[in-house]
């Protein structure tokens, strides 16, 4: 029987199907849990209802569904957490598993490094948290932070406009003050947690075939100088309105300039020469570690 894995983040909800052999990304859906939580100081009822509806619709594909959540769900008070979990179980029939920041890091790193033979850094960025790991035949260093792209967007809302008014160096400086960074260095930075390959392919920035290692889930890469210059172009010269007009999920692009700044902060700190953007999330680790 097909298994459905739903990973609910602060902004992006990812749905994958596993048929016993292959993993297929069915869809991604933007639900602005973190942004609306910051505005309302609680989970917005319409967001919760949208999630419940989406999960119930998946029953047409398979009844074997595993649902987990990260970042924003970890910050809920005990009382709000209990109400949410009970309501979700009543409305869907499924448990909602809240994944710790350390576990999220471990599960995602597993998927991102399955075919890697050299030392790499894995960056997992989200709406309200960031995880960074140095991997070399196992996780050698791991640092976590309670800051994500929505926090940056609150400080610099113009990053969601057609062209950014704030320059990239100002955004990077803000992030660097708040982000815990690894001490070890790595030539290769793998971007995981979902959406990075999608961003590269549809934003108009330059990339090339991944020649660093062979993984069907990591098909593209770029060198650091290309990433720097293309990020500058994404801030100043690439129309966000034009991208959103062509997108089935325009809200997904809201914090992409903020995410680009995170990537450069980490890449420069570890001395990366190459960046590998992927859409890999926790699903590989969830399946391998028997979470479902």
Tab-separated table of C-alpha atoms in Angstrom:
chain	number	residue	atom	x	y	z
A	1	UNK	CA	0.000	0.000	0.000
A	2	UNK	CA	1.209	3.499	-0.825
A	3	UNK	CA	2.277	5.608	2.144
A	4	UNK	CA	1.682	9.348	2.280
A	5	UNK	CA	4.055	11.517	4.327
A	6	UNK	CA	2.933	15.070	5.107
A	7	UNK	CA	5.549	17.442	6.486
A	8	UNK	CA	4.027	20.672	7.804
A	9	UNK	CA	6.425	23.567	8.158
A	10	UNK	CA	5.982	27.143	9.293
A	11	UNK	CA	5.259	28.144	5.702
A	12	UNK	CA	5.438	25.184	3.320
A	13	UNK	CA	3.580	21.881	3.632
A	14	UNK	CA	5.163	19.066	1.609
A	15	UNK	CA	3.322	15.893	0.570
A	16	UNK	CA	5.271	12.817	-0.579
A	17	UNK	CA	4.121	9.358	-1.666
A	18	UNK	CA	6.162	6.194	-1.101
A	19	UNK	CA	5.159	3.128	-3.110
A	20	UNK	CA	7.567	0.779	-1.374
A	21	UNK	CA	10.412	1.640	-3.741
A	22	UNK	CA	10.320	5.254	-4.877
A	23	UNK	CA	9.470	8.579	-3.257
A	24	UNK	CA	7.370	10.991	-5.304
A	25	UNK	CA	6.667	14.595	-4.336
A	26	UNK	CA	2.911	14.947	-4.890
A	27	UNK	CA	2.554	18.611	-4.053
A	28	UNK	CA	3.643	21.534	-1.946
A	29	UNK	CA	1.174	23.899	-0.347
A	30	UNK	CA	1.824	27.266	1.252
A	31	UNK	CA	0.076	27.816	4.577
A	32	UNK	CA	1.497	30.824	6.417
A	33	UNK	CA	1.421	29.373	9.948
A	34	UNK	CA	4.422	31.361	11.225
A	35	UNK	CA	3.479	34.686	9.631
A	36	UNK	CA	-0.090	34.512	10.917
A	37	UNK	CA	1.021	33.254	14.349
A	38	UNK	CA	3.250	36.321	14.683
A	39	UNK	CA	0.287	38.533	13.771
A	40	UNK	CA	-2.349	36.785	15.934
A	41	UNK	CA	-0.134	35.369	18.740
A	42	UNK	CA	-1.839	32.023	18.182
A	43	UNK	CA	-2.498	29.556	15.373
A	44	UNK	CA	-4.985	31.031	12.937
A	45	UNK	CA	-8.123	28.888	12.732
A	46	UNK	CA	-8.347	29.194	8.948
A	47	UNK	CA	-4.789	27.854	8.598
A	48	UNK	CA	-5.569	24.834	10.785
A	49	UNK	CA	-8.773	24.174	8.853
A	50	UNK	CA	-6.897	24.405	5.549
A	51	UNK	CA	-4.381	21.828	6.773
A	52	UNK	CA	-7.127	19.478	7.983
A	53	UNK	CA	-8.937	19.752	4.662
A	54	UNK	CA	-5.728	18.995	2.741
A	55	UNK	CA	-4.994	15.899	4.833
A	56	UNK	CA	-8.534	14.577	4.484
A	57	UNK	CA	-8.334	14.992	0.696
A	58	UNK	CA	-5.266	12.730	0.665
A	59	UNK	CA	-7.398	9.805	1.840
A	60	UNK	CA	-8.491	9.425	-1.780
A	61	UNK	CA	-4.895	8.373	-2.551
A	62	UNK	CA	-4.102	6.282	0.529
A	63	UNK	CA	-5.388	5.788	4.051
A	64	UNK	CA	-1.825	5.171	5.250
A	65	UNK	CA	-0.890	8.752	6.136
A	66	UNK	CA	1.817	10.064	8.467
A	67	UNK	CA	1.656	13.743	9.422
A	68	UNK	CA	4.397	15.674	11.182
A	69	UNK	CA	5.154	19.295	11.915
A	70	UNK	CA	8.216	21.387	12.714
A	71	UNK	CA	9.223	24.894	13.808
A	72	UNK	CA	6.054	26.807	14.700
A	73	UNK	CA	4.380	23.789	16.318
A	74	UNK	CA	7.339	23.393	18.684
A	75	UNK	CA	6.745	26.902	20.061
A	76	UNK	CA	3.104	26.423	21.050
A	77	UNK	CA	2.191	26.585	24.732
A	78	UNK	CA	1.222	23.251	26.273
A	79	UNK	CA	-2.442	24.200	26.372
A	80	UNK	CA	-2.579	25.386	22.747
A	81	UNK	CA	-0.566	22.365	21.639
A	82	UNK	CA	-2.986	19.963	23.323
A	83	UNK	CA	-6.034	21.668	21.789
A	84	UNK	CA	-4.460	21.575	18.333
A	85	UNK	CA	-3.384	17.922	18.579
A	86	UNK	CA	-6.755	16.754	19.873
A	87	UNK	CA	-8.677	18.711	17.251
A	88	UNK	CA	-6.438	17.424	14.451
A	89	UNK	CA	-6.956	13.810	15.566
A	90	UNK	CA	-10.731	14.245	15.795
A	91	UNK	CA	-11.030	15.935	12.384
A	92	UNK	CA	-8.636	13.668	10.435
A	93	UNK	CA	-8.312	10.438	12.387
A	94	UNK	CA	-4.506	10.799	12.387
A	95	UNK	CA	-1.952	11.780	15.004
A	96	UNK	CA	0.099	14.917	14.383
A	97	UNK	CA	3.745	14.297	15.293
A	98	UNK	CA	5.721	17.352	16.407
A	99	UNK	CA	9.366	16.824	15.435
A	100	UNK	CA	12.106	18.308	17.597
A	101	UNK	CA	14.687	20.581	15.976
A	102	UNK	CA	17.411	17.986	16.612
A	103	UNK	CA	15.342	15.193	15.047
A	104	UNK	CA	14.440	17.340	12.039
A	105	UNK	CA	18.129	17.962	11.469
A	106	UNK	CA	19.001	14.260	11.724
A	107	UNK	CA	16.196	13.062	9.419
A	108	UNK	CA	16.845	15.686	6.738
A	109	UNK	CA	20.627	15.286	6.782
A	110	UNK	CA	20.176	11.554	6.206
A	111	UNK	CA	18.278	12.201	2.975
A	112	UNK	CA	20.626	14.920	1.748
A	113	UNK	CA	23.793	12.867	2.256
A	114	UNK	CA	22.740	9.366	1.144
A	115	UNK	CA	25.110	9.409	-1.835
A	116	UNK	CA	27.738	11.802	-0.528
A	117	UNK	CA	31.285	10.501	-0.028
A	118	UNK	CA	32.983	13.720	1.070
A	119	UNK	CA	32.605	16.316	3.814
A	120	UNK	CA	29.589	18.578	3.302
A	121	UNK	CA	27.496	21.114	5.159
A	122	UNK	CA	23.709	20.667	5.131
A	123	UNK	CA	21.562	23.775	5.579
A	124	UNK	CA	17.887	23.339	6.548
A	125	UNK	CA	16.056	26.634	6.496
A	126	UNK	CA	12.434	27.243	7.391
A	127	UNK	CA	9.958	29.901	8.338
A	128	UNK	CA	10.853	29.969	12.028
A	129	UNK	CA	13.969	27.862	12.526
A	130	UNK	CA	17.295	26.966	10.945
A	131	UNK	CA	19.364	23.803	11.302
A	132	UNK	CA	22.934	23.458	10.023
A	133	UNK	CA	25.018	20.287	10.125
A	134	UNK	CA	28.564	19.377	9.132
A	135	UNK	CA	28.510	15.821	7.778
A	136	UNK	CA	31.502	13.563	7.157
A	137	UNK	CA	30.447	9.896	7.382
A	138	UNK	CA	28.083	11.043	10.118
A	139	UNK	CA	27.060	14.349	11.694
A	140	UNK	CA	30.230	15.918	13.144
A	141	UNK	CA	28.789	19.277	14.176
A	142	UNK	CA	25.233	20.517	14.468
A	143	UNK	CA	23.941	24.007	15.286
A	144	UNK	CA	20.318	25.093	15.533
A	145	UNK	CA	18.699	28.522	15.674
A	146	UNK	CA	15.202	29.831	16.360
A	147	UNK	CA	15.248	32.238	13.457
A	148	UNK	CA	13.801	31.718	9.999
A	149	UNK	CA	12.779	33.586	6.887
A	150	UNK	CA	9.548	34.954	8.375
A	151	UNK	CA	11.576	36.718	11.077
A	152	UNK	CA	13.630	38.359	8.332
A	153	UNK	CA	10.507	39.344	6.388
A	154	UNK	CA	9.114	41.104	9.443
A	155	UNK	CA	12.272	43.229	9.565
A	156	UNK	CA	12.504	43.790	5.794
A	157	UNK	CA	8.988	43.508	4.278
A	158	UNK	CA	10.162	45.134	1.038
A	159	UNK	CA	11.861	41.841	0.125
A	160	UNK	CA	8.425	40.640	-0.989
A	161	UNK	CA	7.978	43.555	-3.394
A	162	UNK	CA	8.613	43.316	-7.126
A	163	UNK	CA	12.210	44.472	-6.569
A	164	UNK	CA	13.900	44.616	-3.166
A	165	UNK	CA	14.711	48.032	-1.709
A	166	UNK	CA	16.969	46.694	1.049
A	167	UNK	CA	20.343	45.535	-0.216
A	168	UNK	CA	21.531	41.966	0.324
A	169	UNK	CA	24.438	42.945	2.629
A	170	UNK	CA	22.060	44.642	5.082
A	171	UNK	CA	19.873	41.524	5.235
A	172	UNK	CA	22.915	39.262	5.656
A	173	UNK	CA	24.210	41.384	8.549
A	174	UNK	CA	20.854	41.115	10.342
A	175	UNK	CA	20.822	37.319	9.929
A	176	UNK	CA	24.443	36.848	10.973
A	177	UNK	CA	23.811	38.613	14.285
A	178	UNK	CA	21.098	36.098	15.193
A	179	UNK	CA	22.126	32.850	13.487
A	180	UNK	CA	24.223	30.180	15.196
A	181	UNK	CA	26.899	29.091	12.719
A	182	UNK	CA	29.199	26.054	12.616
A	183	UNK	CA	32.901	26.294	13.372
A	184	UNK	CA	33.965	23.678	10.820
A	185	UNK	CA	34.423	24.469	7.136
A	186	UNK	CA	33.206	22.657	4.023
A	187	UNK	CA	33.676	23.088	0.278
A	188	UNK	CA	30.130	21.903	-0.427
A	189	UNK	CA	26.893	23.373	0.957
A	190	UNK	CA	23.751	21.300	0.392
A	191	UNK	CA	20.461	23.192	0.714
A	192	UNK	CA	17.727	20.946	2.097
A	193	UNK	CA	14.371	21.191	3.825
A	194	UNK	CA	12.516	21.605	0.539
A	195	UNK	CA	12.092	24.155	-2.212
A	196	UNK	CA	15.677	25.113	-3.045
A	197	UNK	CA	15.845	23.275	-6.364
A	198	UNK	CA	12.381	24.590	-7.192
A	199	UNK	CA	13.593	28.111	-6.483
A	200	UNK	CA	16.669	27.738	-8.694
A	201	UNK	CA	14.709	26.353	-11.622
A	202	UNK	CA	11.870	28.895	-11.583
A	203	UNK	CA	13.508	32.095	-10.311
A	204	UNK	CA	15.672	32.550	-13.384
A	205	UNK	CA	19.028	32.278	-11.595
A	206	UNK	CA	21.865	30.344	-13.231
A	207	UNK	CA	22.751	26.749	-12.339
A	208	UNK	CA	24.443	23.721	-13.910
A	209	UNK	CA	24.424	19.936	-13.650
A	210	UNK	CA	25.635	18.533	-10.325
A	211	UNK	CA	29.030	16.943	-11.006
A	212	UNK	CA	30.035	16.673	-7.333
A	213	UNK	CA	28.100	13.461	-6.623
A	214	UNK	CA	25.359	11.394	-8.226
A	215	UNK	CA	21.902	11.659	-6.670
A	216	UNK	CA	18.666	11.887	-8.656
A	217	UNK	CA	17.257	14.097	-5.897
A	218	UNK	CA	20.204	16.520	-6.198
A	219	UNK	CA	20.589	17.114	-9.946
A	220	UNK	CA	21.832	20.729	-10.026
A	221	UNK	CA	24.518	22.954	-8.489
A	222	UNK	CA	26.288	26.284	-8.872
A	223	UNK	CA	29.648	27.689	-7.755
A	224	UNK	CA	29.703	30.258	-4.971
A	225	UNK	CA	30.557	33.229	-7.184
A	226	UNK	CA	27.620	32.443	-9.467
A	227	UNK	CA	25.314	32.173	-6.460
A	228	UNK	CA	26.490	35.536	-5.103
A	229	UNK	CA	26.043	37.395	-8.374
A	230	UNK	CA	22.708	35.729	-9.113
A	231	UNK	CA	21.404	36.600	-5.639
A	232	UNK	CA	22.279	40.241	-6.296
A	233	UNK	CA	20.369	39.985	-9.559
A	234	UNK	CA	17.390	38.348	-7.814
A	235	UNK	CA	17.225	41.294	-5.415
A	236	UNK	CA	17.681	44.077	-7.938
A	237	UNK	CA	16.761	42.927	-11.454
A	238	UNK	CA	14.469	39.885	-11.440
A	239	UNK	CA	10.773	40.728	-11.229
A	240	UNK	CA	9.064	38.845	-8.403
A	241	UNK	CA	5.679	39.882	-9.758
A	242	UNK	CA	6.428	38.166	-13.072
A	243	UNK	CA	7.486	34.959	-11.328
A	244	UNK	CA	4.387	34.926	-9.122
A	245	UNK	CA	2.117	35.544	-12.115
A	246	UNK	CA	3.339	32.272	-13.645
A	247	UNK	CA	3.177	30.274	-10.401
A	248	UNK	CA	0.401	27.962	-9.197
A	249	UNK	CA	1.339	28.953	-5.635
A	250	UNK	CA	2.417	32.626	-5.688
A	251	UNK	CA	2.469	32.889	-1.880
A	252	UNK	CA	5.366	30.417	-1.837
A	253	UNK	CA	7.663	33.123	-3.249
A	254	UNK	CA	6.989	35.540	-0.380
A	255	UNK	CA	10.206	34.874	1.605
A	256	UNK	CA	12.531	33.608	-1.125
A	257	UNK	CA	14.795	36.665	-1.044
A	258	UNK	CA	15.171	36.211	2.711
A	259	UNK	CA	16.133	32.568	2.157
A	260	UNK	CA	18.749	33.625	-0.404
A	261	UNK	CA	20.394	35.796	2.246
A	262	UNK	CA	20.490	32.894	4.727
A	263	UNK	CA	22.203	30.742	2.099
A	264	UNK	CA	24.956	33.292	1.493
A	265	UNK	CA	25.570	33.861	5.219
A	266	UNK	CA	26.103	30.134	5.767
A	267	UNK	CA	28.092	29.620	2.550
A	268	UNK	CA	30.492	32.447	3.362
A	269	UNK	CA	30.929	31.327	6.974
A	270	UNK	CA	31.919	27.760	6.034
A	271	UNK	CA	33.996	28.785	3.031
A	272	UNK	CA	31.810	26.919	0.535
A	273	UNK	CA	32.978	26.693	-3.068
A	274	UNK	CA	29.842	24.987	-4.383
A	275	UNK	CA	26.133	25.038	-3.533
A	276	UNK	CA	23.736	22.168	-4.244
A	277	UNK	CA	20.068	23.271	-4.022
A	278	UNK	CA	17.670	20.369	-3.389
A	279	UNK	CA	14.027	19.779	-2.526
A	280	UNK	CA	15.006	17.016	-0.067
A	281	UNK	CA	13.142	17.127	3.242
A	282	UNK	CA	12.605	14.691	6.153
A	283	UNK	CA	10.797	12.012	4.169
A	284	UNK	CA	13.883	9.860	3.457
A	285	UNK	CA	14.845	9.810	7.117
A	286	UNK	CA	11.277	9.216	8.268
A	287	UNK	CA	11.011	6.133	6.089
A	288	UNK	CA	14.495	4.810	6.846
A	289	UNK	CA	14.308	5.296	10.603
A	290	UNK	CA	10.939	3.562	10.854
A	291	UNK	CA	9.069	6.650	11.995
A	292	UNK	CA	6.037	5.504	9.998
